[in-house]
Amino acid sequence: MPIIRVEMLEGRSLEQKRELAAALTRELSRICLCNSDSVTVVIDDVAKTNWASGGVLQADKLPSKN
Amino acid sequence: MPIIRVEMLEGRSLEQKRELAAALTRELSRICLCNSDSVTVVIDDVAKTNWASGGVLQADKLPSKN
Amino acid sequence: MPIIRVEMLEGRSLEQKRELAAALTRELSRICLCNSDSVTVVIDDVAKTNWASGGVLQADKLPSKN
Amino acid sequence: MPIIRVEMLEGRSLEQKRELAAALTRELSRICLCNSDSVTVVIDDVAKTNWASGGVLQADKLPSKN
Amino acid sequence: MPIIRVEMLEGRSLEQKRELAAALTRELSRICLCNSDSVTVVIDDVAKTNWASGGVLQADKLPSKN
Amino acid sequence: MPIIRVEMLEGRSLEQKRELAAALTRELSRICLCNSDSVTVVIDDVAKTNWASGGVLQADKLPSKN
């Protein structure tokens, strides 16, 4: 029943999302002792024009790996 | 003033969203005794590549109706 | 599988939450043609000190019905 | 470390988002006495077909300024 | 109509929340040219046991200013 | 920079939250190739009176393990 929501910059591949959903679900169900079938994962891809840290949009920063 | 946020797989029609906004607003204002004008509904369409249950992306599942 | 999240001022009774969960689930599954068992509702009770409209906290407003 | 999330109708320019991220970060760090580098801002552009107030989708309303 | 949601560690005073709601609303309405009456601010106080950065709960860190 | 938000029924121990924050951060940074220091985890403990599946509040259900 738990819900995991991941917000991150857009650009991850389908393979990364697939692996992420599997890994986060596995860890949560293992640690919290719940059925993995009951876990929902929702990924929110955020554009660089819509994410800022330190008051500066990612779109205005030099390339970074995060 | 209440806010209702609906996350669901993308693909619903404008007519379904229109009916959904009206129905959820009506029910909430009726049950919680608040003015329907004060209710906000935000719908979040989620791609099948961004939603997983049981650790498996919807994009990787056989067709389902939900 | 859809998720409905309701944010509203704290103070609703258990009976109101019960009726709300049932009604929102019924309407969503009816309109979007999904199984009602797959619908999750999460209610977020917000304190009057944590909700503002028009830049003014609810805690600082005269009593209102919403 | 605080996270500010802004949901609004799509259509704001990059310049408005840039100014918004800077201003919200500055105000939050000033008032809450935290380092501005630790503040994250995420903007969620919502389509007019996905936002309703008073039970009516924005897409179905006459043009408004909000 | 825009919604601003602020998640931060619990412990801010009512006065800080009051000033924060006013300032964020003022900046958003100024920059995005919308009526300040239409802006909603919701603050989410998060316990130190429920917030982690770098994989470590705030409750397990030495005192910090954020 | 990614943000992971976990919503689940209240009742998890501090030790479970500690392990969860560490594990989710480790998996996300490994899979998405980002610095673990940049990952934020926020846990939202939801009361059984505020969570429903299938239109029925958890508070009204027979004890279950999720």
mmCIF file of C-alpha atoms in Angstrom:
data_model
loop_
_atom_site.group_PDB
_atom_site.id
_atom_site.type_symbol
_atom_site.label_atom_id
_atom_site.label_comp_id
_atom_site.label_asym_id
_atom_site.label_seq_id
_atom_site.Cartn_x
_atom_site.Cartn_y
_atom_site.Cartn_z
ATOM 1 C CA MET A 1 0.000 0.000 0.000
ATOM 2 C CA PRO A 2 2.872 2.435 0.453
ATOM 3 C CA ILE A 3 3.425 5.007 -2.277
ATOM 4 C CA ILE A 4 6.890 6.098 -3.362
ATOM 5 C CA ARG A 5 7.123 9.235 -5.447
ATOM 6 C CA VAL A 6 10.383 10.164 -7.135
ATOM 7 C CA GLU A 7 10.957 13.650 -8.514
ATOM 8 C CA MET A 8 14.069 14.078 -10.610
ATOM 9 C CA LEU A 9 15.325 15.831 -13.670
ATOM 10 C CA GLU A 10 14.007 14.398 -16.915
ATOM 11 C CA GLY A 11 16.346 12.368 -19.038
ATOM 12 C CA ARG A 12 16.499 8.985 -17.353
ATOM 13 C CA SER A 13 16.106 6.018 -19.666
ATOM 14 C CA LEU A 14 13.321 3.483 -19.562
ATOM 15 C CA GLU A 15 15.862 0.945 -18.336
ATOM 16 C CA GLN A 16 16.818 3.174 -15.411
ATOM 17 C CA LYS A 17 13.164 3.706 -14.493
ATOM 18 C CA ARG A 18 12.514 -0.015 -14.709
ATOM 19 C CA GLU A 19 15.441 -0.798 -12.425
ATOM 20 C CA LEU A 20 14.531 2.028 -10.062
ATOM 21 C CA ALA A 21 10.935 0.874 -9.647
ATOM 22 C CA ALA A 22 12.089 -2.666 -8.930
ATOM 23 C CA ALA A 23 14.809 -1.656 -6.475
ATOM 24 C CA LEU A 24 12.810 0.892 -4.475
ATOM 25 C CA THR A 25 9.892 -1.521 -4.205
ATOM 26 C CA ARG A 26 12.136 -4.369 -3.099
ATOM 27 C CA GLU A 27 13.874 -2.283 -0.424
ATOM 28 C CA LEU A 28 10.677 -0.788 0.945
ATOM 29 C CA SER A 29 8.894 -4.111 1.199
ATOM 30 C CA ARG A 30 11.935 -5.736 2.788
ATOM 31 C CA ILE A 31 12.427 -3.038 5.415
ATOM 32 C CA CYS A 32 8.791 -2.286 6.190
ATOM 33 C CA LEU A 33 7.653 -5.887 5.958
ATOM 34 C CA CYS A 34 4.914 -5.291 3.447
ATOM 35 C CA ASN A 35 3.921 -7.162 0.342
ATOM 36 C CA SER A 36 5.783 -5.836 -2.695
ATOM 37 C CA ASP A 37 2.561 -6.114 -4.720
ATOM 38 C CA SER A 38 1.096 -3.383 -2.548
ATOM 39 C CA VAL A 39 3.820 -0.854 -3.338
ATOM 40 C CA THR A 40 3.209 1.889 -5.923
ATOM 41 C CA VAL A 41 6.002 3.927 -7.483
ATOM 42 C CA VAL A 42 5.305 7.140 -9.376
ATOM 43 C CA ILE A 43 8.126 8.948 -11.164
ATOM 44 C CA ASP A 44 7.859 12.643 -11.912
ATOM 45 C CA ASP A 45 10.252 13.837 -14.611
ATOM 46 C CA VAL A 46 10.949 17.523 -14.072
ATOM 47 C CA ALA A 47 12.254 19.782 -16.826
ATOM 48 C CA LYS A 48 15.419 21.790 -16.177
ATOM 49 C CA THR A 49 13.371 24.946 -16.577
ATOM 50 C CA ASN A 50 11.205 23.846 -13.664
ATOM 51 C CA TRP A 51 13.792 22.867 -11.049
ATOM 52 C CA ALA A 52 15.938 25.250 -9.070
ATOM 53 C CA SER A 53 18.385 24.867 -6.248
ATOM 54 C CA GLY A 54 19.925 27.809 -4.515
ATOM 55 C CA GLY A 55 17.457 30.008 -6.362
ATOM 56 C CA VAL A 56 18.904 29.198 -9.799
ATOM 57 C CA LEU A 57 17.105 27.126 -12.418
ATOM 58 C CA GLN A 58 18.920 24.013 -13.598
ATOM 59 C CA ALA A 59 18.455 25.351 -17.100
ATOM 60 C CA ASP A 60 20.708 28.261 -16.175
ATOM 61 C CA LYS A 61 23.461 26.181 -14.599
ATOM 62 C CA LEU A 62 26.490 24.662 -16.196
ATOM 63 C CA PRO A 63 26.027 20.980 -16.973
ATOM 64 C CA SER A 64 26.027 18.805 -13.847
ATOM 65 C CA LYS A 65 25.524 15.107 -13.352
ATOM 66 C CA ASN A 66 22.530 15.248 -10.975
ATOM 67 C CA MET B 1 -10.509 25.709 -0.115
ATOM 68 C CA PRO B 2 -9.848 21.978 -0.152
ATOM 69 C CA ILE B 3 -7.539 20.653 -2.847
ATOM 70 C CA ILE B 4 -8.126 17.315 -4.565
ATOM 71 C CA ARG B 5 -5.244 15.877 -6.536
ATOM 72 C CA VAL B 6 -5.787 12.899 -8.808
ATOM 73 C CA GLU B 7 -2.876 10.889 -10.141
ATOM 74 C CA MET B 8 -3.728 8.356 -12.785
ATOM 75 C CA LEU B 9 -2.419 6.878 -15.998
ATOM 76 C CA GLU B 10 -2.620 9.202 -18.960
ATOM 77 C CA GLY B 11 -5.237 8.555 -21.576
ATOM 78 C CA ARG B 12 -8.463 9.855 -20.070
ATOM 79 C CA SER B 13 -10.544 12.021 -22.369
ATOM 80 C CA LEU B 14 -11.413 15.648 -21.799
ATOM 81 C CA GLU B 15 -14.995 14.563 -21.193
ATOM 82 C CA GLN B 16 -13.899 12.174 -18.445
ATOM 83 C CA LYS B 17 -11.790 14.880 -16.796
ATOM 84 C CA ARG B 18 -14.682 17.324 -17.017
ATOM 85 C CA GLU B 19 -17.061 14.866 -15.377
ATOM 86 C CA LEU B 20 -14.463 13.868 -12.792
ATOM 87 C CA ALA B 21 -13.804 17.450 -11.712
ATOM 88 C CA ALA B 22 -17.510 18.109 -11.347
ATOM 89 C CA ALA B 23 -18.265 14.899 -9.456
ATOM 90 C CA LEU B 24 -15.348 15.021 -7.011
ATOM 91 C CA THR B 25 -16.073 18.676 -6.251
ATOM 92 C CA ARG B 26 -19.761 18.002 -5.699
ATOM 93 C CA GLU B 27 -19.129 15.062 -3.368
ATOM 94 C CA LEU B 28 -16.461 16.832 -1.334
ATOM 95 C CA SER B 29 -18.519 19.971 -0.849
ATOM 96 C CA ARG B 30 -21.608 17.941 0.054
ATOM 97 C CA ILE B 31 -19.836 15.760 2.621
ATOM 98 C CA CYS B 32 -17.540 18.373 4.127
ATOM 99 C CA LEU B 33 -20.089 21.181 4.008
ATOM 100 C CA CYS B 34 -17.907 23.588 2.112
ATOM 101 C CA ASN B 35 -18.669 25.853 -0.799
ATOM 102 C CA SER B 36 -18.011 24.104 -4.101
ATOM 103 C CA ASP B 37 -16.462 27.301 -5.452
ATOM 104 C CA SER B 38 -13.662 26.854 -2.943
ATOM 105 C CA VAL B 39 -12.665 23.395 -4.174
ATOM 106 C CA THR B 40 -9.677 22.953 -6.480
ATOM 107 C CA VAL B 41 -9.049 19.788 -8.495
ATOM 108 C CA VAL B 42 -5.680 19.078 -10.100
ATOM 109 C CA ILE B 43 -5.236 16.064 -12.349
ATOM 110 C CA ASP B 44 -1.825 14.561 -12.898
ATOM 111 C CA ASP B 45 -1.576 12.354 -15.993
ATOM 112 C CA VAL B 46 1.190 9.831 -15.464
ATOM 113 C CA ALA B 47 2.883 8.011 -18.331
ATOM 114 C CA LYS B 48 3.013 4.207 -18.260
ATOM 115 C CA THR B 49 6.771 4.442 -18.129
ATOM 116 C CA ASN B 50 6.501 6.403 -14.886
ATOM 117 C CA TRP B 51 4.096 4.277 -12.875
ATOM 118 C CA ALA B 52 4.859 0.945 -11.275
ATOM 119 C CA SER B 53 2.975 -1.396 -9.013
ATOM 120 C CA GLY B 54 4.561 -4.449 -7.522
ATOM 121 C CA GLY B 55 7.891 -3.147 -8.771
ATOM 122 C CA VAL B 56 6.944 -3.445 -12.440
ATOM 123 C CA LEU B 57 6.349 -0.463 -14.723
ATOM 124 C CA GLN B 58 2.932 -0.286 -16.342
ATOM 125 C CA ALA B 59 4.770 -0.004 -19.650
ATOM 126 C CA ASP B 60 6.082 -3.522 -19.087
ATOM 127 C CA LYS B 61 2.752 -5.090 -18.173
ATOM 128 C CA LEU B 62 0.196 -6.685 -20.395
ATOM 129 C CA PRO B 63 -2.679 -4.327 -21.188
ATOM 130 C CA SER B 64 -4.948 -3.680 -18.189
ATOM 131 C CA LYS B 65 -7.969 -1.491 -17.759
ATOM 132 C CA ASN B 66 -6.739 0.616 -14.820
ATOM 133 C CA MET C 1 -4.541 2.209 -9.348
ATOM 134 C CA PRO C 2 -5.422 5.905 -9.358
ATOM 135 C CA ILE C 3 -4.490 7.891 -6.277
ATOM 136 C CA ILE C 4 -6.703 10.647 -4.900
ATOM 137 C CA ARG C 5 -5.139 13.001 -2.395
ATOM 138 C CA VAL C 6 -7.327 15.422 -0.437
ATOM 139 C CA GLU C 7 -5.811 18.345 1.427
ATOM 140 C CA MET C 8 -8.170 20.220 3.688
ATOM 141 C CA LEU C 9 -8.286 21.939 7.036
ATOM 142 C CA GLU C 10 -8.212 19.574 9.983
ATOM 143 C CA GLY C 11 -11.399 19.018 11.917
ATOM 144 C CA ARG C 12 -13.411 16.653 9.762
ATOM 145 C CA SER C 13 -14.954 13.714 11.638
ATOM 146 C CA LEU C 14 -14.173 10.075 11.063
ATOM 147 C CA GLU C 15 -17.657 9.698 9.610
ATOM 148 C CA GLN C 16 -16.999 12.453 7.075
ATOM 149 C CA LYS C 17 -13.693 10.881 6.063
ATOM 150 C CA ARG C 18 -15.371 7.492 5.716
ATOM 151 C CA GLU C 19 -18.075 8.887 3.490
ATOM 152 C CA LEU C 20 -15.570 10.941 1.514
ATOM 153 C CA ALA C 21 -13.329 7.966 0.780
ATOM 154 C CA ALA C 22 -16.289 5.919 -0.377
ATOM 155 C CA ALA C 23 -17.796 8.670 -2.545
ATOM 156 C CA LEU C 24 -14.599 9.810 -4.254
ATOM 157 C CA THR C 25 -13.639 6.211 -4.989
ATOM 158 C CA ARG C 26 -17.075 5.408 -6.387
ATOM 159 C CA GLU C 27 -17.134 8.464 -8.658
ATOM 160 C CA LEU C 28 -13.604 7.981 -9.943
ATOM 161 C CA SER C 29 -14.083 4.309 -10.733
ATOM 162 C CA ARG C 30 -17.441 5.024 -12.395
ATOM 163 C CA ILE C 31 -16.134 7.826 -14.600
ATOM 164 C CA CYS C 32 -12.714 6.396 -15.420
ATOM 165 C CA LEU C 33 -13.927 2.820 -15.763
ATOM 166 C CA CYS C 34 -11.455 1.368 -13.307
ATOM 167 C CA ASN C 35 -11.907 -1.159 -10.538
ATOM 168 C CA SER C 36 -12.765 0.567 -7.257
ATOM 169 C CA ASP C 37 -10.421 -1.823 -5.436
ATOM 170 C CA SER C 38 -7.539 -0.218 -7.278
ATOM 171 C CA VAL C 39 -8.288 3.308 -6.021
ATOM 172 C CA THR C 40 -6.315 4.774 -3.123
ATOM 173 C CA VAL C 41 -7.452 7.823 -1.164
ATOM 174 C CA VAL C 42 -5.082 9.709 1.133
ATOM 175 C CA ILE C 43 -6.384 12.567 3.280
ATOM 176 C CA ASP C 44 -4.044 15.252 4.519
ATOM 177 C CA ASP C 45 -5.395 17.232 7.476
ATOM 178 C CA VAL C 46 -3.776 20.655 7.469
ATOM 179 C CA ALA C 47 -3.626 22.863 10.566
ATOM 180 C CA LYS C 48 -4.990 26.406 10.345
ATOM 181 C CA THR C 49 -1.499 27.669 11.080
ATOM 182 C CA ASN C 50 -0.255 25.914 7.942
ATOM 183 C CA TRP C 51 -2.790 27.022 5.341
ATOM 184 C CA ALA C 52 -3.053 30.456 3.807
ATOM 185 C CA SER C 53 -5.145 31.974 1.068
ATOM 186 C CA GLY C 54 -4.597 35.478 -0.181
ATOM 187 C CA GLY C 55 -1.373 35.517 1.860
ATOM 188 C CA VAL C 56 -3.168 35.247 5.205
ATOM 189 C CA LEU C 57 -3.042 32.177 7.447
ATOM 190 C CA GLN C 58 -6.394 30.593 8.249
ATOM 191 C CA ALA C 59 -5.391 30.904 11.895
ATOM 192 C CA ASP C 60 -5.458 34.675 11.480
ATOM 193 C CA LYS C 61 -8.831 34.852 9.759
ATOM 194 C CA LEU C 62 -12.242 35.227 11.255
ATOM 195 C CA PRO C 63 -14.125 31.938 11.420
ATOM 196 C CA SER C 64 -15.234 30.692 8.006
ATOM 197 C CA LYS C 65 -17.093 27.632 6.910
ATOM 198 C CA ASN C 66 -14.474 26.178 4.564
ATOM 199 C CA MET D 1 16.835 21.881 2.745
ATOM 200 C CA PRO D 2 13.294 23.195 2.440
ATOM 201 C CA ILE D 3 11.381 22.300 -0.696
ATOM 202 C CA ILE D 4 8.988 24.722 -2.376
ATOM 203 C CA ARG D 5 6.610 23.290 -4.923
ATOM 204 C CA VAL D 6 4.578 25.598 -7.140
ATOM 205 C CA GLU D 7 1.601 24.320 -9.101
ATOM 206 C CA MET D 8 0.161 26.726 -11.627
ATOM 207 C CA LEU D 9 -1.350 26.838 -15.061
ATOM 208 C CA GLU D 10 1.148 26.304 -17.845
ATOM 209 C CA GLY D 11 2.189 29.265 -19.908
ATOM 210 C CA ARG D 12 4.657 31.138 -17.752
ATOM 211 C CA SER D 13 7.841 32.189 -19.511
ATOM 212 C CA LEU D 14 11.333 31.037 -18.671
ATOM 213 C CA GLU D 15 12.041 34.539 -17.395
ATOM 214 C CA GLN D 16 9.086 34.371 -15.000
ATOM 215 C CA LYS D 17 10.204 30.971 -13.707
ATOM 216 C CA ARG D 18 13.738 32.259 -13.265
ATOM 217 C CA GLU D 19 12.553 35.254 -11.277
ATOM 218 C CA LEU D 20 10.103 33.141 -9.292
ATOM 219 C CA ALA D 21 12.747 30.613 -8.238
ATOM 220 C CA ALA D 22 15.062 33.397 -7.133
ATOM 221 C CA ALA D 23 12.402 35.343 -5.228
ATOM 222 C CA LEU D 24 10.792 32.409 -3.409
ATOM 223 C CA THR D 25 14.206 31.085 -2.403
ATOM 224 C CA ARG D 26 15.333 34.491 -1.146
ATOM 225 C CA GLU D 27 12.182 35.057 0.911
ATOM 226 C CA LEU D 28 12.175 31.586 2.431
ATOM 227 C CA SER D 29 15.823 31.693 3.428
ATOM 228 C CA ARG D 30 15.432 35.190 4.852
ATOM 229 C CA ILE D 31 12.374 34.374 6.949
ATOM 230 C CA CYS D 32 13.326 30.872 8.056
ATOM 231 C CA LEU D 33 17.003 31.663 8.533
ATOM 232 C CA CYS D 34 18.286 28.912 6.327
ATOM 233 C CA ASN D 35 20.987 28.877 3.705
ATOM 234 C CA SER D 36 19.581 29.721 0.277
ATOM 235 C CA ASP D 37 21.766 27.009 -1.253
ATOM 236 C CA SER D 38 19.715 24.454 0.642
ATOM 237 C CA VAL D 39 16.398 25.515 -0.881
ATOM 238 C CA THR D 40 14.870 23.541 -3.750
ATOM 239 C CA VAL D 41 12.091 24.899 -5.954
ATOM 240 C CA VAL D 42 10.053 22.622 -8.228
ATOM 241 C CA ILE D 43 7.506 24.109 -10.617
ATOM 242 C CA ASP D 44 4.631 22.018 -11.888
ATOM 243 C CA ASP D 45 2.987 23.389 -15.032
ATOM 244 C CA VAL D 46 -0.599 22.201 -15.159
ATOM 245 C CA ALA D 47 -2.620 22.115 -18.383
ATOM 246 C CA LYS D 48 -5.979 23.881 -18.456
ATOM 247 C CA THR D 49 -7.604 20.522 -19.071
ATOM 248 C CA ASN D 50 -6.192 19.286 -15.775
ATOM 249 C CA TRP D 51 -7.128 22.099 -13.381
ATOM 250 C CA ALA D 52 -10.590 22.850 -12.092
ATOM 251 C CA SER D 53 -12.003 25.259 -9.577
ATOM 252 C CA GLY D 54 -15.610 25.203 -8.535
ATOM 253 C CA GLY D 55 -15.925 21.894 -10.384
ATOM 254 C CA VAL D 56 -15.240 23.435 -13.796
ATOM 255 C CA LEU D 57 -12.091 22.815 -15.822
ATOM 256 C CA GLN D 58 -10.074 25.900 -16.707
ATOM 257 C CA ALA D 59 -10.293 24.706 -20.299
ATOM 258 C CA ASP D 60 -14.042 25.250 -20.136
ATOM 259 C CA LYS D 61 -13.935 28.723 -18.635
ATOM 260 C CA LEU D 62 -13.823 32.053 -20.330
ATOM 261 C CA PRO D 63 -10.328 33.524 -20.403
ATOM 262 C CA SER D 64 -9.151 34.647 -16.955
ATOM 263 C CA LYS D 65 -5.967 36.216 -15.734
ATOM 264 C CA ASN D 66 -4.932 33.555 -13.210
ATOM 265 C CA MET E 1 -5.230 29.904 -8.278
ATOM 266 C CA PRO E 2 -1.609 28.840 -7.991
ATOM 267 C CA ILE E 3 -0.723 26.580 -5.092
ATOM 268 C CA ILE E 4 2.560 26.875 -3.206
ATOM 269 C CA ARG E 5 3.524 23.991 -0.988
ATOM 270 C CA VAL E 6 6.430 24.341 1.440
ATOM 271 C CA GLU E 7 7.991 21.302 3.070
ATOM 272 C CA MET E 8 10.461 22.026 5.826
ATOM 273 C CA LEU E 9 11.589 20.755 9.184
ATOM 274 C CA GLU E 10 9.122 21.404 11.966
ATOM 275 C CA GLY E 11 9.945 24.103 14.477
ATOM 276 C CA ARG E 12 9.124 27.338 12.699
ATOM 277 C CA SER E 13 7.093 29.807 14.736
ATOM 278 C CA LEU E 14 3.635 31.043 13.900
ATOM 279 C CA GLU E 15 5.174 34.426 13.150
ATOM 280 C CA GLN E 16 7.568 32.901 10.636
ATOM 281 C CA LYS E 17 4.736 31.017 8.934
ATOM 282 C CA ARG E 18 2.647 34.185 8.812
ATOM 283 C CA GLU E 19 5.461 36.152 7.220
ATOM 284 C CA LEU E 20 6.292 33.304 4.853
ATOM 285 C CA ALA E 21 2.714 32.975 3.586
ATOM 286 C CA ALA E 22 2.524 36.718 2.970
ATOM 287 C CA ALA E 23 5.902 36.972 1.248
ATOM 288 C CA LEU E 24 5.559 33.938 -1.033
ATOM 289 C CA THR E 25 2.075 35.023 -2.065
ATOM 290 C CA ARG E 26 3.221 38.570 -2.771
ATOM 291 C CA GLU E 27 6.182 37.448 -4.894
ATOM 292 C CA LEU E 28 4.223 34.885 -6.872
ATOM 293 C CA SER E 29 1.380 37.250 -7.669
ATOM 294 C CA ARG E 30 3.824 40.014 -8.612
ATOM 295 C CA ILE E 31 5.911 37.849 -10.932
ATOM 296 C CA CYS E 32 3.130 35.783 -12.471
ATOM 297 C CA LEU E 33 0.653 38.636 -12.675
ATOM 298 C CA CYS E 34 -2.109 36.870 -10.810
ATOM 299 C CA ASN E 35 -4.444 38.069 -8.105
ATOM 300 C CA SER E 36 -2.960 37.435 -4.659
ATOM 301 C CA ASP E 37 -6.392 36.338 -3.426
ATOM 302 C CA SER E 38 -6.145 33.375 -5.745
ATOM 303 C CA VAL E 39 -2.898 32.064 -4.243
ATOM 304 C CA THR E 40 -2.947 29.197 -1.747
ATOM 305 C CA VAL E 41 -0.005 28.346 0.503
ATOM 306 C CA VAL E 42 0.198 25.027 2.347
ATOM 307 C CA ILE E 43 3.028 24.382 4.798
ATOM 308 C CA ASP E 44 4.064 20.861 5.645
ATOM 309 C CA ASP E 45 6.056 20.556 8.879
ATOM 310 C CA VAL E 46 8.238 17.482 8.668
ATOM 311 C CA ALA E 47 9.678 15.777 11.752
ATOM 312 C CA LYS E 48 13.441 15.205 11.930
ATOM 313 C CA THR E 49 12.764 11.494 11.991
ATOM 314 C CA ASN E 50 11.053 11.787 8.620
ATOM 315 C CA TRP E 51 13.573 13.801 6.612
ATOM 316 C CA ALA E 52 16.869 12.557 5.283
ATOM 317 C CA SER E 53 19.526 14.005 3.061
ATOM 318 C CA GLY E 54 22.460 11.986 1.859
ATOM 319 C CA GLY E 55 20.686 8.913 3.207
ATOM 320 C CA VAL E 56 20.889 10.055 6.843
ATOM 321 C CA LEU E 57 17.871 11.134 8.888
ATOM 322 C CA GLN E 58 18.013 14.647 10.290
ATOM 323 C CA ALA E 59 17.325 13.075 13.678
ATOM 324 C CA ASP E 60 20.696 11.325 13.408
ATOM 325 C CA LYS E 61 22.701 14.377 12.398
ATOM 326 C CA LEU E 62 24.482 16.865 14.533
ATOM 327 C CA PRO E 63 22.494 20.078 14.947
ATOM 328 C CA SER E 64 22.392 22.142 11.753
ATOM 329 C CA LYS E 65 20.867 25.450 10.918
ATOM 330 C CA ASN E 66 18.519 24.324 8.155
ATOM 331 C CA MET F 1 18.984 16.572 -6.169
ATOM 332 C CA PRO F 2 16.286 13.962 -6.635
ATOM 333 C CA ILE F 3 13.521 13.877 -4.031
ATOM 334 C CA ILE F 4 11.962 10.641 -2.826
ATOM 335 C CA ARG F 5 8.690 10.905 -0.950
ATOM 336 C CA VAL F 6 7.303 7.873 0.873
ATOM 337 C CA GLU F 7 3.699 7.800 2.046
ATOM 338 C CA MET F 8 2.788 4.906 4.279
ATOM 339 C CA LEU F 9 0.702 4.062 7.296
ATOM 340 C CA GLU F 10 2.097 5.400 10.532
ATOM 341 C CA GLY F 11 3.716 2.976 12.920
ATOM 342 C CA ARG F 12 7.145 2.329 11.443
ATOM 343 C CA SER F 13 10.006 2.516 13.939
ATOM 344 C CA LEU F 14 12.849 4.989 13.864
ATOM 345 C CA GLU F 15 15.146 2.109 12.944
ATOM 346 C CA GLN F 16 12.986 1.215 9.941
ATOM 347 C CA LYS F 17 12.938 4.831 8.766
ATOM 348 C CA ARG F 18 16.710 5.064 9.178
ATOM 349 C CA GLU F 19 17.268 1.938 7.131
ATOM 350 C CA LEU F 20 14.701 3.011 4.549
ATOM 351 C CA ALA F 21 16.303 6.416 4.006
ATOM 352 C CA ALA F 22 19.706 4.820 3.571
ATOM 353 C CA ALA F 23 18.526 2.081 1.220
ATOM 354 C CA LEU F 24 16.353 4.228 -1.052
ATOM 355 C CA THR F 25 19.103 6.830 -1.338
ATOM 356 C CA ARG F 26 21.716 4.192 -2.137
ATOM 357 C CA GLU F 27 19.587 2.548 -4.834
ATOM 358 C CA LEU F 28 18.557 5.810 -6.473
ATOM 359 C CA SER F 29 22.084 7.181 -6.601
ATOM 360 C CA ARG F 30 23.432 3.865 -7.913
ATOM 361 C CA ILE F 31 20.849 3.522 -10.674
ATOM 362 C CA CYS F 32 20.589 7.164 -11.704
ATOM 363 C CA LEU F 33 24.283 7.882 -11.312
ATOM 364 C CA CYS F 34 23.837 10.832 -9.002
ATOM 365 C CA ASN F 35 25.658 11.810 -5.851
ATOM 366 C CA SER F 36 23.962 10.315 -2.782
ATOM 367 C CA ASP F 37 24.510 13.605 -0.942
ATOM 368 C CA SER F 38 22.108 15.236 -3.364
ATOM 369 C CA VAL F 39 19.215 12.891 -2.581
ATOM 370 C CA THR F 40 16.427 13.960 -0.224
ATOM 371 C CA VAL F 41 13.988 11.528 1.368
ATOM 372 C CA VAL F 42 10.774 12.715 3.014
ATOM 373 C CA ILE F 43 8.546 10.237 4.842
ATOM 374 C CA ASP F 44 4.872 10.974 5.338
ATOM 375 C CA ASP F 45 3.245 8.921 8.099
ATOM 376 C CA VAL F 46 -0.458 8.611 7.345
ATOM 377 C CA ALA F 47 -3.024 7.748 10.017
ATOM 378 C CA LYS F 48 -5.349 4.800 9.421
ATOM 379 C CA THR F 49 -8.259 7.221 9.483
ATOM 380 C CA ASN F 50 -6.737 9.065 6.532
ATOM 381 C CA TRP F 51 -5.937 6.237 4.137
ATOM 382 C CA ALA F 52 -8.427 4.244 2.133
ATOM 383 C CA SER F 53 -8.179 1.585 -0.525
ATOM 384 C CA GLY F 54 -11.186 0.292 -2.362
ATOM 385 C CA GLY F 55 -13.179 3.107 -0.787
ATOM 386 C CA VAL F 56 -12.745 1.811 2.768
ATOM 387 C CA LEU F 57 -10.631 3.512 5.418
ATOM 388 C CA GLN F 58 -7.822 1.430 6.874
ATOM 389 C CA ALA F 59 -9.299 2.272 10.274
ATOM 390 C CA ASP F 60 -12.397 0.311 9.288
ATOM 391 C CA LYS F 61 -10.577 -2.751 8.007
ATOM 392 C CA LEU F 62 -9.548 -5.862 9.825
ATOM 393 C CA PRO F 63 -5.861 -5.805 10.757
ATOM 394 C CA SER F 64 -3.582 -6.280 7.756
ATOM 395 C CA LYS F 65 0.156 -6.343 7.423
ATOM 396 C CA ASN F 66 0.537 -3.470 4.931
#
